[in-house]
Amino acid sequence: MCGIIGYIGGNVESNLYLGLERLEYRGYDSSGMVIKRGSNFTTYKATGVVEKLKPTIKEVATFGIGLAHTRWATHGGISIENCHPHFSSCGDTALVHNGIIENYEELKGDLIKKGKYFYGQTDSEVIAKLFDCKLNINNLRRVREKLIGSYALAIISKNSDYIYFAKNKSPLYIGLGNDCALIASDPSCFVGFADSYITLEDGDYGKFSKKEVIIYDKNNKIIKKQPEKLDFSFINEELSGYSHFMLKEIYQSRIALEKIIEVYQSYAMKEKLEILKNKEFDRIYLIGCGTAYHAGLIGESYMRDAFNIDVFCEIASEIIYKNLNIDEKSLCIFISQSGETADTLSALEYCKNRGGIVVSITNTEYSSIAHKAILNFPILAGQEKAVASTKAYFAQCIVLYIITNYLKGIDYIFPLQNFKRQIDFGDDNILKSLASKLANFEKVFFIGRKRDYITAKEASLKLKEITYIFSSAEPSGELKHGVIALIDKTVPVIVIATDEKVFNKTLNNACEIKARGGKLILFTTLNIDNEIEKAFDFVVKVNKVSQAFMPLQIILSLQKLAYFTAVAKGLDPDKPRNLAKSVTVE
Ligand code: M6R
C-alpha cells in the first residue's frame, strides 16, 4: 500500500503524474509531489484519487528531480497534513515512504523532546524529521539504523542532484533510461522511460543520478547489480472500449488461458515443472490471502483428488499461529497476484525458516515473493489494475490445475484447449437485470457444496468488496445449523450448483430457504427441468464444461454480477473504498 516514484529528467511533473496513475492501484487516499529545480522545491498535495492532484500541478517542461506518492492511509487520517512528501525540519530534505515504521511513536517522542514540530500523524513524517539539513550517505545510514519496520524510501535534498533511497520489506526498483533515471515501487512505472531496471534487496540503500547508481548492501558494502530487461508486454493501461478495467480483466481471462496453454507447453516451463516433480515431499501447503487463498482452496481440491498425501490450504496471516508441521518434506506453494502481499511474504519466510520447499505462483516474476521462492510459476495474466481480482484468480486456478496434473503425470493441454473453446462469460442482459435487483438489497448469501462452496466464497468476496453489500458464503448444508435464522424475504440467497452429484442435496437446502420466504437465485451449469427452475426466483445458466473447470466457468458470471451491481449502485468498481490492490502491510 502506498506507491512511491522518483524521477530525474525532463518534463518531471507530467512524467511523475503518469507514474502516479500507474501506481494508483496501491492506494488512492491522497497523493503528492515535490519537484526540485535549482535549489528550490515546489510541492503539490491533494486528498482523494490521483486525478484530484492534476489541476493543482503547474507544468514546467524543463529538467528537474522529483518525488511523488500515492497513499493508502495507515497511520493518521486522510488529510493534506498526512499527505506525502514529508520534509525535514529545515525544509531542505523531502521524502516519500511506503511501509510502516513500527517504532515511530518512540522516535517521535524523542524528536518532540528535541523540539521538532510535527504537522501530521504519520509514521513517515517521523523519518523525514530524523534527517538533518544535509542529505548524504552517512546521514541516510544513520537514519535507517534507527528504523524498525518496513520501508521503501526515496529522498531528495535542495543541495543534491541525487535521489537517495533505502529499502526494507517494501518493494523498490531503479529504472535506467537514456534520458532519465527513476525509482519506484513497481517497475511498470518505468515503461516508456527505461528499458532496464535493478531490483533492490532488503537492506539496500544508496543514491543515483542520471549518470550513476551507487548501492550499499545491508553490510554497508558497495555492491554492483546487473540490470534486468524490462518486459513491456505486462502493462495494461488502456480501457480498450470497456467502461472499467474490472470488466476488461474478466474478459482477459480467456487471453490468460491462451497464454498459459502456450507457455506451459514450452521446454523451459516443463523443465521447471520437472524440477518440482523431483522434489521429495510428503505434504503440500497452499498459502495465500483473499482471492489468492480461494484459488488455493481450488488447488487443494485438485490435489486432494489427485494425490494420496495431505494437502492443506492456509490463510497466510494465520499460518504462523497454527503450529503446523512444516519441514524439509513440506511443499509450500505461495499464491499471490502481486507477489508483494506482506502477509504472504511473512508466511513464506516462516515456512522457509522451517526448511519448507518454497514455490510461488505469481503474476509478477520480478516480485519479492517470486524472488524468494526456489521456483516461480507465472500465471501470465498481464497487469491486473482493478482492485478486485478476477483474471488472476482464473489464471491461478489454471496453473494449480497444471501443477497437479504434471505431478500426477496426466496431460493438461488437451483439457485446457477444450475448456478454452467452451468458455462462457454469461448473458449480459440477464446478469444486468439481476444486478439491478440485487443493488436494492442490504445483505446477500451465497451457498454451495464442495467446490461450489469455494466459488461461493470468492463470489461473496467480489460482491462485498465492490458493492459494499454485506454478503456471506455458507456451505449449503450448514445453513440449518444457524445461519438460516437470518433468512426472510429481505434476503436473497445465491445458490451455486455445478456438481450433479450433490445437486439434490443443494436443492433441498434451497427449498428450506424458500420455505422461510428468502429470494432464491440459481447459478448453474447443469441441465435442470422446468419444475426445478420454478422453485427459483431467478436462474442464470452457463455452459457446462468438464468438472475440474466448473468453478472457473461459473465464477466469470458471478464476477460480472458483482461488477454490474456496483455499476447499478453508481460505484466505481475499479477503486472500491478503503482498499488497495497491493497489500504491503501486515
Ligand atoms: O496480490 P495478492 O494476490 O497476494 O493479493 C491478495 C489479496 O489481497 C487479494 O486477492 C484481495 O483479496 C483482492 N482484492 C480480492 O479481489
Coordinates of C-alpha atoms in Angstrom, one line a residue, residues 99-374:
G99 CA 5.7 0.8 4.6
I100 CA 5.2 1.0 8.3
I101 CA 7.7 2.2 10.9
E102 CA 6.9 0.1 13.9
N103 CA 8.9 2.2 16.4
Y104 CA 7.7 5.6 15.2
E105 CA 6.0 6.6 18.4
E106 CA 9.2 6.1 20.4
L107 CA 11.2 8.0 17.7
K108 CA 8.6 10.8 17.6
G109 CA 8.7 11.2 21.4
D110 CA 12.4 11.7 21.3
L111 CA 12.2 14.2 18.4
I112 CA 9.5 16.2 20.2
K113 CA 11.7 16.4 23.2
K114 CA 14.4 17.8 21.0
G115 CA 11.9 20.5 19.9
K116 CA 10.8 19.1 16.5
Y117 CA 7.4 20.1 15.3
F118 CA 5.0 17.6 13.6
Y119 CA 2.3 18.7 11.1
G120 CA 0.5 15.3 10.9
Q121 CA 0.2 11.9 12.5
T122 CA 2.1 9.7 10.0
D123 CA 5.0 7.4 10.8
S124 CA 6.6 8.7 7.6
E125 CA 6.9 12.2 8.8
V126 CA 9.0 10.9 11.7
I127 CA 11.6 9.6 9.2
A128 CA 11.7 13.0 7.5
K129 CA 12.3 14.7 10.8
L130 CA 15.2 12.3 11.6
F131 CA 17.1 13.9 8.7
D132 CA 19.4 16.9 9.4
C133 CA 19.6 19.5 6.8
K134 CA 22.4 17.8 4.8
L135 CA 21.4 14.7 2.9
N136 CA 24.3 12.3 2.4
I137 CA 25.0 8.6 2.6
N138 CA 26.2 8.8 6.2
N139 CA 23.1 10.6 7.3
L140 CA 20.9 8.1 5.4
R141 CA 22.8 5.2 7.0
R142 CA 22.3 6.8 10.5
V143 CA 18.6 7.3 9.9
R144 CA 17.9 3.8 8.6
E145 CA 19.7 2.3 11.6
K146 CA 17.1 3.8 13.8
L147 CA 14.1 2.5 11.9
I148 CA 12.3 -0.7 12.8
G149 CA 9.7 -1.9 10.2
S150 CA 9.2 -1.8 6.5
Y151 CA 10.2 1.0 4.2
A152 CA 10.8 1.9 0.6
L153 CA 12.2 5.4 0.8
A154 CA 13.1 8.0 -1.9
I155 CA 14.6 11.2 -0.6
I156 CA 15.8 14.4 -2.3
S157 CA 17.5 17.5 -1.0
K158 CA 17.8 21.1 -2.2
N159 CA 21.5 20.7 -2.1
S160 CA 22.0 17.5 -4.1
D161 CA 21.4 16.3 -7.6
Y162 CA 20.9 12.7 -6.5
I163 CA 17.8 10.7 -5.3
Y164 CA 18.7 8.8 -2.2
F165 CA 16.9 5.5 -1.4
A166 CA 16.6 2.7 1.2
K167 CA 14.6 -0.5 1.2
N168 CA 13.4 -2.9 3.8
K169 CA 10.5 -5.3 3.2
S170 CA 8.7 -2.9 0.8
P171 CA 9.3 -3.3 -2.9
L172 CA 11.7 -0.9 -4.7
Y173 CA 13.2 -0.8 -8.1
I174 CA 15.6 1.6 -10.0
G175 CA 14.8 2.2 -13.7
L176 CA 17.6 3.1 -16.2
G177 CA 16.7 5.1 -19.3
N178 CA 18.7 7.0 -21.9
D179 CA 17.5 10.4 -20.8
C180 CA 16.3 9.8 -17.3
A181 CA 16.6 7.7 -14.2
L182 CA 13.8 6.6 -11.9
I183 CA 12.9 4.7 -8.7
A184 CA 9.5 3.2 -8.0
S185 CA 7.5 0.7 -6.0
D186 CA 6.7 -1.2 -9.2
P187 CA 8.8 -1.4 -12.5
S188 CA 5.6 -1.0 -14.5
C189 CA 6.2 2.8 -13.9
F190 CA 9.3 2.6 -16.0
V191 CA 7.5 1.6 -19.2
G192 CA 8.2 4.2 -21.9
F193 CA 11.2 5.7 -19.9
A194 CA 13.6 2.9 -19.1
D195 CA 14.5 -0.3 -20.9
S196 CA 16.2 -2.0 -17.9
Y197 CA 15.8 -2.0 -14.2
I198 CA 17.5 -3.0 -11.0
T199 CA 15.7 -4.9 -8.2
L200 CA 16.7 -3.7 -4.7
E201 CA 17.0 -6.2 -1.9
D202 CA 16.1 -5.7 1.8
G203 CA 18.9 -3.7 3.5
D204 CA 20.0 -2.0 0.3
Y205 CA 20.4 1.8 0.3
G206 CA 22.3 4.4 -1.7
K207 CA 21.8 7.1 -4.3
F208 CA 21.5 7.6 -8.0
S209 CA 21.6 10.3 -10.6
K210 CA 21.3 10.1 -14.4
K211 CA 24.9 9.2 -14.6
E212 CA 25.5 6.6 -11.9
V213 CA 23.9 4.3 -9.3
I214 CA 25.6 3.6 -6.0
I215 CA 24.2 0.8 -3.9
Y216 CA 25.3 -0.3 -0.5
D217 CA 24.0 -3.6 0.9
K218 CA 22.9 -4.3 4.5
N219 CA 26.6 -4.8 5.5
N220 CA 27.4 -1.3 4.2
K221 CA 29.5 -2.7 1.3
I222 CA 29.1 -1.1 -2.2
I223 CA 27.6 -3.7 -4.5
K224 CA 27.1 -3.9 -8.3
K225 CA 23.8 -5.2 -9.5
Q226 CA 23.1 -6.5 -13.0
P227 CA 20.1 -4.6 -14.6
E228 CA 17.3 -6.8 -15.9
K229 CA 15.5 -6.1 -19.2
L230 CA 12.1 -4.5 -18.8
D231 CA 9.1 -6.6 -20.1
F232 CA 6.8 -4.1 -21.8
S233 CA 4.1 -6.6 -22.6
F234 CA 2.8 -6.7 -18.9
I235 CA 1.3 -3.2 -18.8
N236 CA -2.4 -2.8 -19.1
E237 CA -3.2 0.9 -19.4
E238 CA -6.0 1.2 -22.0
L239 CA -9.6 0.5 -21.3
S240 CA -9.9 -0.7 -24.9
G241 CA -13.6 0.3 -25.1
Y242 CA -14.6 -1.2 -21.8
S243 CA -16.1 1.1 -19.1
H244 CA -13.8 -0.2 -16.4
F245 CA -10.7 -2.3 -16.0
M246 CA -12.6 -4.9 -14.0
L247 CA -14.8 -5.8 -16.9
K248 CA -11.9 -5.8 -19.3
E249 CA -10.0 -8.0 -17.0
I250 CA -12.8 -10.5 -16.6
Y251 CA -12.8 -10.9 -20.4
Q252 CA -9.0 -11.2 -20.4
S253 CA -9.3 -14.5 -18.6
R254 CA -9.6 -16.1 -22.0
I255 CA -6.3 -14.5 -23.1
A256 CA -4.6 -15.6 -19.9
L257 CA -5.7 -19.1 -20.6
E258 CA -4.4 -19.0 -24.2
K259 CA -1.1 -17.7 -22.9
I260 CA -0.8 -20.3 -20.2
I261 CA -1.5 -23.1 -22.7
E262 CA 1.2 -21.7 -25.0
V263 CA 3.9 -21.1 -22.3
Y264 CA 3.2 -24.2 -20.2
Q265 CA 3.9 -26.4 -23.3
S266 CA 7.4 -24.9 -23.6
Y267 CA 10.5 -26.8 -22.8
A268 CA 11.6 -24.2 -20.2
M269 CA 8.3 -24.5 -18.3
K270 CA 8.3 -28.3 -18.4
E271 CA 11.8 -28.2 -17.1
K272 CA 10.6 -26.1 -14.1
L273 CA 7.7 -28.5 -13.5
E274 CA 10.1 -31.4 -13.7
I275 CA 12.3 -29.8 -11.0
L276 CA 9.3 -29.6 -8.8
K277 CA 8.3 -33.2 -9.5
N278 CA 11.8 -34.4 -8.5
K279 CA 11.5 -32.7 -5.0
E280 CA 10.8 -35.1 -2.2
F281 CA 7.8 -34.0 -0.1
D282 CA 5.0 -35.8 1.7
R283 CA 2.7 -32.8 2.5
I284 CA 1.5 -29.8 0.5
Y285 CA 0.6 -26.4 1.8
L286 CA -1.1 -23.9 -0.4
I287 CA -0.9 -20.4 1.1
G288 CA -2.4 -17.0 0.1
C289 CA -4.7 -14.2 1.1
G290 CA -8.1 -13.1 -0.1
T291 CA -8.8 -14.2 -3.6
A292 CA -5.4 -15.9 -3.8
Y293 CA -6.4 -18.0 -0.8
H294 CA -9.6 -19.0 -2.6
A295 CA -7.5 -20.1 -5.6
G296 CA -5.5 -22.1 -3.1
L297 CA -8.7 -23.8 -2.0
I298 CA -9.5 -24.8 -5.5
G299 CA -5.9 -26.1 -5.9
E300 CA -6.3 -28.1 -2.6
S301 CA -9.4 -29.7 -4.1
Y302 CA -7.5 -30.7 -7.3
M303 CA -4.5 -32.0 -5.3
R304 CA -6.6 -33.9 -2.7
D305 CA -8.4 -35.7 -5.6
A306 CA -5.1 -36.5 -7.3
F307 CA -2.6 -37.4 -4.6
N308 CA -2.5 -39.7 -1.6
I309 CA -0.8 -37.2 0.7
D310 CA -2.1 -34.5 3.0
V311 CA -2.9 -31.2 1.3
F312 CA -3.8 -28.1 3.3
C313 CA -4.8 -24.6 2.2
E314 CA -4.0 -21.9 4.7
I315 CA -4.6 -18.2 5.1
A316 CA -1.1 -16.5 5.1
S317 CA -1.7 -14.2 8.0
E318 CA -2.8 -17.2 10.2
I319 CA -0.3 -19.8 9.4
I320 CA 2.3 -18.7 12.0
Y321 CA -0.2 -19.3 14.8
K322 CA -1.1 -22.8 13.8
N323 CA 1.9 -24.8 14.9
L324 CA 1.8 -26.7 11.6
N325 CA 4.3 -29.5 10.9
I326 CA 6.3 -27.6 8.3
D327 CA 9.7 -29.1 7.5
E328 CA 12.0 -30.3 4.6
K329 CA 9.3 -32.6 3.5
S330 CA 6.7 -29.9 3.1
L331 CA 6.0 -28.4 -0.3
C332 CA 4.8 -24.9 0.4
I333 CA 3.1 -23.2 -2.6
F334 CA 2.5 -19.4 -2.2
I335 CA -0.1 -17.8 -4.4
S336 CA -0.1 -14.1 -4.9
Q337 CA -1.2 -12.0 -7.9
S338 CA 1.1 -9.0 -6.9
G339 CA 3.8 -11.1 -5.4
E340 CA 4.2 -8.4 -2.8
T341 CA 1.5 -9.1 -0.2
A342 CA 3.1 -8.6 3.2
D343 CA 1.2 -11.4 4.9
T344 CA 2.1 -13.9 2.2
L345 CA 5.7 -12.8 2.3
S346 CA 5.9 -13.3 6.1
A347 CA 4.3 -16.7 5.8
L348 CA 6.9 -17.5 3.1
E349 CA 9.8 -16.5 5.4
Y350 CA 8.2 -18.6 8.2
C351 CA 8.0 -21.7 6.0
K352 CA 11.5 -21.2 4.6
N353 CA 13.0 -20.9 8.0
R354 CA 11.4 -24.3 8.9
G355 CA 13.0 -25.9 5.9
G356 CA 9.9 -26.0 3.6
I357 CA 10.3 -26.3 -0.1
V358 CA 9.1 -22.8 -1.1
V359 CA 7.4 -22.4 -4.5
S360 CA 5.3 -19.5 -5.8
I361 CA 2.5 -18.8 -8.2
T362 CA 2.5 -15.1 -9.1
N363 CA 1.6 -12.7 -11.8
T364 CA 4.8 -10.7 -11.3
E365 CA 8.0 -12.5 -12.0
Y366 CA 10.1 -9.6 -10.6
S367 CA 8.2 -9.5 -7.3
S368 CA 9.6 -10.2 -3.8
I369 CA 7.6 -13.5 -3.5
A370 CA 8.8 -14.8 -6.9
H371 CA 12.4 -13.8 -6.0
K372 CA 12.3 -15.6 -2.6
A373 CA 10.8 -18.8 -3.9
I374 CA 13.0 -21.5 -5.4

